[in-house]
CSV table of C-alpha atoms in Angstrom, one decimal:
chain,number,residue,atom,x,y,z
A,134,MET,CA,197.7,122.7,136.1
A,135,ILE,CA,197.8,118.9,135.2
A,136,GLN,CA,194.4,117.7,134.0
A,137,GLN,CA,192.8,114.7,135.7
A,138,ASN,CA,193.6,111.3,134.0
A,139,SER,CA,196.4,112.8,131.9
A,140,PRO,CA,199.3,110.8,131.0
A,141,ILE,CA,201.5,112.8,133.3
A,142,THR,CA,199.0,112.2,136.2
A,143,PHE,CA,199.3,108.4,135.7
A,144,SER,CA,203.0,108.7,135.5
A,145,LEU,CA,203.4,110.6,138.7
A,146,LEU,CA,201.0,108.2,140.5
A,147,GLY,CA,202.9,105.2,139.1
A,148,GLY,CA,206.1,106.6,140.5
A,149,LEU,CA,204.4,107.2,143.8
A,150,PHE,CA,203.1,103.7,144.0
A,151,ASP,CA,206.5,102.2,143.1
A,152,GLY,CA,207.9,103.9,146.1
A,153,LEU,CA,205.3,102.7,148.4
A,154,ARG,CA,205.5,99.2,147.2
A,155,PRO,CA,206.7,96.8,149.9
A,156,ILE,CA,210.1,95.2,149.7
A,157,GLU,CA,209.8,91.6,148.7
A,158,THR,CA,210.5,89.3,151.6
A,159,ILE,CA,212.7,86.7,150.0
A,160,SER,CA,216.0,84.8,150.8
A,161,PRO,CA,219.0,85.3,148.6
A,162,SER,CA,218.9,81.7,147.4
A,163,ASP,CA,215.1,81.9,146.5
A,164,TRP,CA,215.9,85.3,144.8
A,165,ALA,CA,218.6,83.7,142.7
A,166,ASP,CA,216.1,80.9,141.7
A,167,LYS,CA,213.4,83.3,140.8
A,168,TYR,CA,215.4,86.2,139.2
A,169,ARG,CA,218.9,85.3,138.3
A,170,ILE,CA,219.6,84.5,134.7
A,171,LEU,CA,223.0,83.0,133.7
A,172,SER,CA,224.4,84.7,130.5
A,173,PRO,CA,225.8,82.6,127.8
A,174,LYS,CA,228.7,85.1,127.9
A,175,ALA,CA,229.7,84.0,131.3
A,176,SER,CA,228.2,80.5,131.8
A,177,SER,CA,228.6,77.1,130.2
A,178,THR,CA,224.9,76.4,131.2
A,179,PRO,CA,223.0,79.7,130.3
A,180,GLY,CA,219.6,80.1,131.5
A,181,ARG,CA,217.8,80.3,134.8
A,182,TRP,CA,219.9,79.7,137.9
A,183,GLU,CA,219.0,76.7,140.0
A,184,THR,CA,220.3,76.3,143.5
A,185,SER,CA,219.4,72.7,143.4
A,186,ARG,CA,222.4,72.1,141.1
A,187,THR,CA,224.8,73.2,144.0
A,188,PRO,CA,222.7,72.8,147.1
A,189,TYR,CA,225.7,73.4,149.4
A,190,LEU,CA,225.4,77.1,148.3
A,191,ARG,CA,221.9,77.7,149.8
A,192,GLU,CA,222.7,78.1,153.5
A,193,ILE,CA,225.9,80.2,152.7
A,194,MET,CA,223.9,82.6,150.4
A,195,ASP,CA,221.0,82.9,152.9
A,196,ARG,CA,223.4,84.2,155.7
A,197,PHE,CA,223.3,87.5,153.7
A,198,SER,CA,219.6,88.1,154.2
A,199,PRO,CA,218.8,91.2,156.4
A,200,TYR,CA,216.7,88.9,158.5
A,201,ASP,CA,219.8,86.7,159.5
A,202,PRO,CA,221.9,88.0,162.4
A,203,CYS,CA,225.1,86.9,160.8
A,204,GLU,CA,227.7,89.6,160.1
A,205,GLU,CA,230.5,87.6,158.6
A,206,VAL,CA,230.9,84.4,156.5
A,207,VAL,CA,234.3,82.8,155.9
A,208,VAL,CA,234.4,80.1,153.1
A,209,MET,CA,237.4,77.9,152.5
A,210,LYS,CA,236.7,76.1,149.2
A,211,GLY,CA,237.9,74.0,146.4
A,212,ALA,CA,238.1,75.3,142.8
A,213,GLN,CA,235.1,75.4,140.6
A,214,VAL,CA,232.5,74.9,143.2
A,215,GLY,CA,230.4,77.9,142.3
A,216,MET,CA,231.2,80.1,145.2
A,217,THR,CA,232.0,83.2,143.0
A,218,GLU,CA,228.6,82.8,141.5
A,219,ALA,CA,227.1,82.8,144.9
A,220,GLY,CA,228.9,86.0,145.5
A,221,MET,CA,227.3,87.4,142.3
A,222,ASN,CA,223.9,86.2,143.6
A,223,VAL,CA,224.3,87.8,146.9
A,224,MET,CA,225.3,91.1,145.2
A,225,GLY,CA,222.3,90.9,142.9
A,226,TYR,CA,220.0,90.3,145.9
A,227,TRP,CA,221.4,93.4,147.6
A,228,ILE,CA,220.9,95.5,144.5
A,229,HIS,CA,217.3,94.4,144.0
A,230,ILE,CA,216.0,93.6,147.4
A,231,ASP,CA,218.1,95.2,150.2
A,232,PRO,CA,219.9,98.1,148.5
A,233,GLY,CA,222.9,99.9,150.1
A,234,SER,CA,226.7,100.5,149.5
A,235,ILE,CA,228.5,97.4,148.4
A,236,PHE,CA,232.2,96.8,148.1
A,237,TYR,CA,233.5,93.9,145.9
A,238,ILE,CA,237.2,93.3,146.2
A,239,MET,CA,239.3,91.0,144.0
A,240,PRO,CA,243.2,90.3,144.2
A,241,THR,CA,244.2,92.9,141.6
A,242,VAL,CA,242.8,95.8,139.6
A,243,GLU,CA,243.4,93.7,136.4
A,244,THR,CA,241.1,90.9,137.8
A,245,VAL,CA,238.5,93.4,138.8
A,246,LYS,CA,238.4,94.8,135.2
A,247,ARG,CA,238.2,91.3,133.7
A,248,ASN,CA,235.5,90.1,136.0
A,249,SER,CA,233.6,93.4,135.6
A,250,LYS,CA,233.4,92.7,131.9
A,251,ILE,CA,232.9,88.9,131.9
A,252,ARG,CA,230.8,88.3,135.0
A,253,ILE,CA,229.1,91.3,136.4
A,254,ASP,CA,228.1,93.2,133.3
A,255,PRO,CA,226.6,90.0,131.8
A,256,MET,CA,224.7,89.3,134.9
A,257,ILE,CA,223.2,92.7,134.9
A,258,GLU,CA,222.3,92.5,131.2
A,259,SER,CA,220.7,89.0,131.4
A,260,THR,CA,218.8,89.5,134.7
A,261,PRO,CA,215.8,91.8,134.0
A,262,GLU,CA,215.4,93.0,137.7
A,263,LEU,CA,219.0,94.2,137.7
A,264,ARG,CA,218.7,95.7,134.3
A,265,LYS,CA,215.9,97.8,135.5
A,266,LYS,CA,218.1,99.1,138.5
A,267,ILE,CA,221.5,99.8,136.6
A,268,LYS,CA,221.5,101.6,133.3
A,269,VAL,CA,223.6,100.2,130.5
A,270,ALA,CA,227.2,101.3,130.5
A,271,ARG,CA,226.9,102.7,127.0
A,272,SER,CA,224.5,105.4,127.9
A,273,ARG,CA,225.9,108.8,128.8
A,274,GLU,CA,226.0,109.5,132.6
A,275,ALA,CA,224.7,106.0,133.3
A,276,GLY,CA,226.5,105.7,136.6
A,277,ASN,CA,227.7,102.3,135.4
A,278,THR,CA,231.5,102.1,134.8
A,279,MET,CA,233.9,99.2,135.0
A,280,LEU,CA,234.6,100.0,138.6
A,281,GLN,CA,231.4,101.5,139.9
A,282,LYS,CA,227.6,100.5,139.4
A,283,GLU,CA,225.2,102.9,140.8
A,284,PHE,CA,221.6,101.9,141.4
A,285,PRO,CA,218.6,103.4,143.3
A,286,GLY,CA,219.6,103.3,147.1
A,287,GLY,CA,223.1,102.3,146.7
A,288,VAL,CA,226.3,101.7,144.7
A,289,VAL,CA,228.7,98.8,144.0
A,290,TYR,CA,232.3,99.7,144.2
A,291,LEU,CA,234.8,97.3,142.5
A,292,ALA,CA,238.4,97.3,143.6
A,293,GLY,CA,241.6,95.6,143.5
A,294,ALA,CA,243.4,94.6,146.8
A,295,ASN,CA,246.7,95.8,145.4
A,296,SER,CA,245.5,99.2,145.0
A,297,ALA,CA,245.4,101.5,148.1
A,298,SER,CA,243.4,104.2,146.2
A,299,GLY,CA,240.7,101.7,145.4
A,300,LEU,CA,240.4,100.9,149.1
A,301,ALA,CA,240.0,104.5,150.0
A,302,SER,CA,237.8,105.3,153.1
A,303,VAL,CA,234.2,105.2,151.7
A,304,PRO,CA,231.9,103.8,154.3
A,305,VAL,CA,230.1,100.6,153.1
A,306,GLY,CA,227.8,98.2,154.8
A,307,ARG,CA,228.4,95.0,152.7
A,308,ILE,CA,231.8,93.7,151.5
A,309,VAL,CA,232.7,90.7,149.3
A,310,LEU,CA,236.4,89.7,149.6
A,311,ASP,CA,237.0,87.3,146.7
A,312,GLU,CA,240.1,84.9,146.7
A,313,ILE,CA,241.8,86.6,149.7
A,314,ASP,CA,244.7,84.1,149.6
A,315,LYS,CA,245.9,86.1,146.5
A,316,TYR,CA,245.8,89.4,148.2
A,317,PRO,CA,249.1,91.2,149.0
A,318,GLY,CA,250.1,91.3,152.7
A,319,ASN,CA,250.5,95.1,152.5
A,320,VAL,CA,249.2,97.3,150.0
A,321,ASP,CA,251.3,100.6,149.1
A,322,LYS,CA,252.6,100.5,152.7
A,323,GLU,CA,249.2,101.3,154.1
A,324,GLY,CA,248.5,98.0,155.6
A,325,ASP,CA,246.5,94.8,155.2
A,326,PRO,CA,243.9,95.3,152.5
A,327,ILE,CA,241.5,93.0,154.3
A,328,LYS,CA,241.6,95.1,157.4
A,329,LEU,CA,241.4,98.3,155.3
A,330,ALA,CA,238.3,97.1,153.7
A,331,ILE,CA,236.6,95.7,156.9
A,332,VAL,CA,237.2,98.9,158.8
A,333,ARG,CA,234.9,100.7,156.4
A,334,THR,CA,231.9,98.8,157.7
A,335,ARG,CA,232.5,99.9,161.3
A,336,THR,CA,229.6,102.4,161.4
A,337,TYR,CA,227.0,99.9,160.1
A,338,PRO,CA,225.0,97.9,162.7
A,339,ARG,CA,223.8,95.4,160.1
A,340,ARG,CA,227.1,94.9,158.2
A,341,LYS,CA,227.7,91.9,156.1
A,342,ILE,CA,231.1,90.5,155.1
A,343,PHE,CA,231.7,87.7,152.7
A,344,MET,CA,235.2,86.3,152.8
A,345,LEU,CA,236.0,83.4,150.5
A,346,SER,CA,239.0,81.8,148.8
A,347,THR,CA,240.8,78.7,147.6
A,348,PRO,CA,243.6,78.2,150.2
A,349,GLY,CA,247.1,78.9,149.1
A,350,GLU,CA,250.3,78.1,150.9
A,351,ALA,CA,249.7,77.1,154.7
A,352,GLU,CA,252.2,79.6,156.0
A,353,THR,CA,250.7,82.6,154.2
A,354,SER,CA,247.1,81.7,153.8
A,355,ARG,CA,244.5,84.2,155.0
A,356,VAL,CA,241.4,82.1,154.6
A,357,ALA,CA,242.7,79.2,156.8
A,358,PRO,CA,243.2,81.1,160.0
A,359,ALA,CA,239.9,83.0,159.6
A,360,PHE,CA,238.1,79.7,159.1
A,361,ASP,CA,239.8,78.1,162.1
A,362,LYS,CA,238.3,80.7,164.4
A,363,THR,CA,234.8,79.5,163.5
A,364,THR,CA,232.8,76.2,164.2
A,365,GLN,CA,234.2,75.0,160.9
A,366,ARG,CA,231.1,73.8,159.2
A,367,LYS,CA,231.7,71.1,156.6
A,368,PHE,CA,229.2,69.7,154.0
A,369,HIS,CA,228.2,66.1,154.9
A,370,VAL,CA,226.8,63.6,152.4
A,371,PRO,CA,225.1,60.4,152.8
A,372,CYS,CA,226.6,57.1,151.6
A,373,PRO,CA,224.1,55.7,148.9
A,374,HIS,CA,224.9,52.1,150.6
A,375,CYS,CA,224.5,52.7,154.3
A,376,GLY,CA,223.4,56.4,154.7
A,377,TYR,CA,226.5,57.3,156.8
A,378,MET,CA,227.2,61.0,156.7
A,379,GLN,CA,230.7,62.1,155.9
A,380,HIS,CA,232.4,65.2,154.4
A,381,LEU,CA,234.4,64.7,151.3
A,382,GLU,CA,238.2,64.3,151.9
A,383,PHE,CA,240.9,63.4,149.4
A,384,ASP,CA,242.3,60.7,151.8
A,385,TRP,CA,239.2,58.6,151.3
A,386,LEU,CA,239.5,58.4,147.5
A,387,ARG,CA,240.6,55.2,145.9
A,388,TRP,CA,241.5,54.6,142.3
A,389,GLU,CA,243.0,51.7,140.1
A,390,GLY,CA,246.8,52.1,139.6
A,391,ASP,CA,247.8,55.2,138.3
A,392,ASP,CA,244.6,56.1,136.7
A,393,PRO,CA,242.7,58.8,138.6
A,394,TYR,CA,239.7,58.6,136.3
A,395,THR,CA,238.7,55.5,138.1
A,396,ALA,CA,238.5,57.3,141.4
A,397,GLN,CA,235.8,56.3,143.9
A,398,LEU,CA,235.0,57.4,147.3
A,399,LEU,CA,235.5,54.9,150.2
A,400,CYS,CA,232.7,55.2,152.8
A,401,GLN,CA,233.9,55.7,156.3
A,402,GLY,CA,230.9,53.8,157.6
A,403,CYS,CA,230.6,50.7,155.6
A,404,ASP,CA,233.8,50.7,153.4
A,405,GLY,CA,231.6,50.6,150.3
A,406,LEU,CA,232.8,52.3,147.2
A,407,VAL,CA,230.8,55.3,145.9
A,408,HIS,CA,230.8,56.1,142.1
A,409,GLU,CA,230.7,59.6,140.6
A,410,GLN,CA,227.2,58.9,139.3
A,411,ASN,CA,226.0,59.1,142.9
A,412,LYS,CA,227.2,62.4,143.6
A,413,TYR,CA,224.2,64.5,142.6
A,414,ASN,CA,221.7,62.6,144.7
A,415,MET,CA,224.2,62.8,147.7
A,416,LEU,CA,224.6,66.5,147.2
A,417,ALA,CA,220.8,66.8,147.2
A,418,HIS,CA,220.5,65.1,150.6
A,419,GLY,CA,223.7,66.8,152.0
A,420,GLU,CA,223.9,69.1,155.0
A,421,TRP,CA,226.2,71.5,156.8
A,422,ARG,CA,227.5,70.5,160.2
A,423,ASP,CA,229.9,72.1,162.7
A,424,THR,CA,232.9,70.2,163.4
A,425,VAL,CA,234.4,71.9,166.4
A,426,ASN,CA,232.9,73.7,169.4
A,427,LYS,CA,233.6,77.4,169.8
A,428,PRO,CA,232.4,79.3,173.0
A,429,GLY,CA,229.7,81.8,171.9
A,430,GLN,CA,229.2,80.3,168.5
A,431,VAL,CA,226.2,78.2,168.8
A,432,GLY,CA,222.8,78.3,167.3
A,433,ASP,CA,221.4,80.6,164.5
A,434,SER,CA,222.1,83.8,166.4
A,435,ARG,CA,225.8,83.7,165.9
A,436,LYS,CA,227.6,86.6,164.1
A,437,ILE,CA,230.3,84.6,162.4
A,438,TRP,CA,230.0,81.5,160.3
A,439,GLY,CA,232.7,79.3,158.6
A,440,TYR,CA,232.4,76.9,155.9
A,441,HIS,CA,234.7,74.5,154.1
A,442,ILE,CA,233.9,72.4,150.9
A,443,ASN,CA,236.4,70.4,149.1
């Protein structure tokens, strides 16, 4: 018999109360601001994550809340805009707040192993709430390997799009498809890796699919046609001179002679030139706007959202 007030009694009660504790109601972007710590192993600016530095990521990340009806997000992006880190934040949010089976797919098995080592493991190690959920890889039977991260209520499967065995039919409710324009068209003669992955979400009524990529060649791009099927939201920023809202396009850049370091943005509203130093304030006051009309894709109840940022 366990004596009243014994350490074992308190331990059992503590475990019971942990199980009864309600799940925190928080958005993915607020979760990242509150909990995510960037590791010096993986970031040039280590420390607490701040969505305010990349405000265009907020709406995209928040589509992956269980309270948002969205099922699929397509992002066509420029290089080095922080979108992969947004994917890391979403994965961390699911592990901590909304656990379940997660599939994270990258172009090749080699990129998976590299990113597992230099991005995912440092995120787990540096973020206390994730470190509580996933045991260190060095411990015996930790459930934490290079290609699989187990946690209470779920598991993260990591796979390369060039491996049919890695895309084997294990049902999952959430998928991150990273850099899809680098995926092969046919993996081991078993079909399109994107379709092979998405079919695994078929039995989940609250599935979430995050598809992102820098576009490759127009003839073979995967992200461009997927984006074209959406309302094609683009991030618009205000001109510091007249307030005109425009999305950033290469055609509106101007520079002196052959020196791109003198580049400035020509405002489409007032023809004023906008300096690089204005960018932070412009991004802070930017907003996503639909640029085409699509039947059935209006309002916040839509199932598919598409975003483009240069």
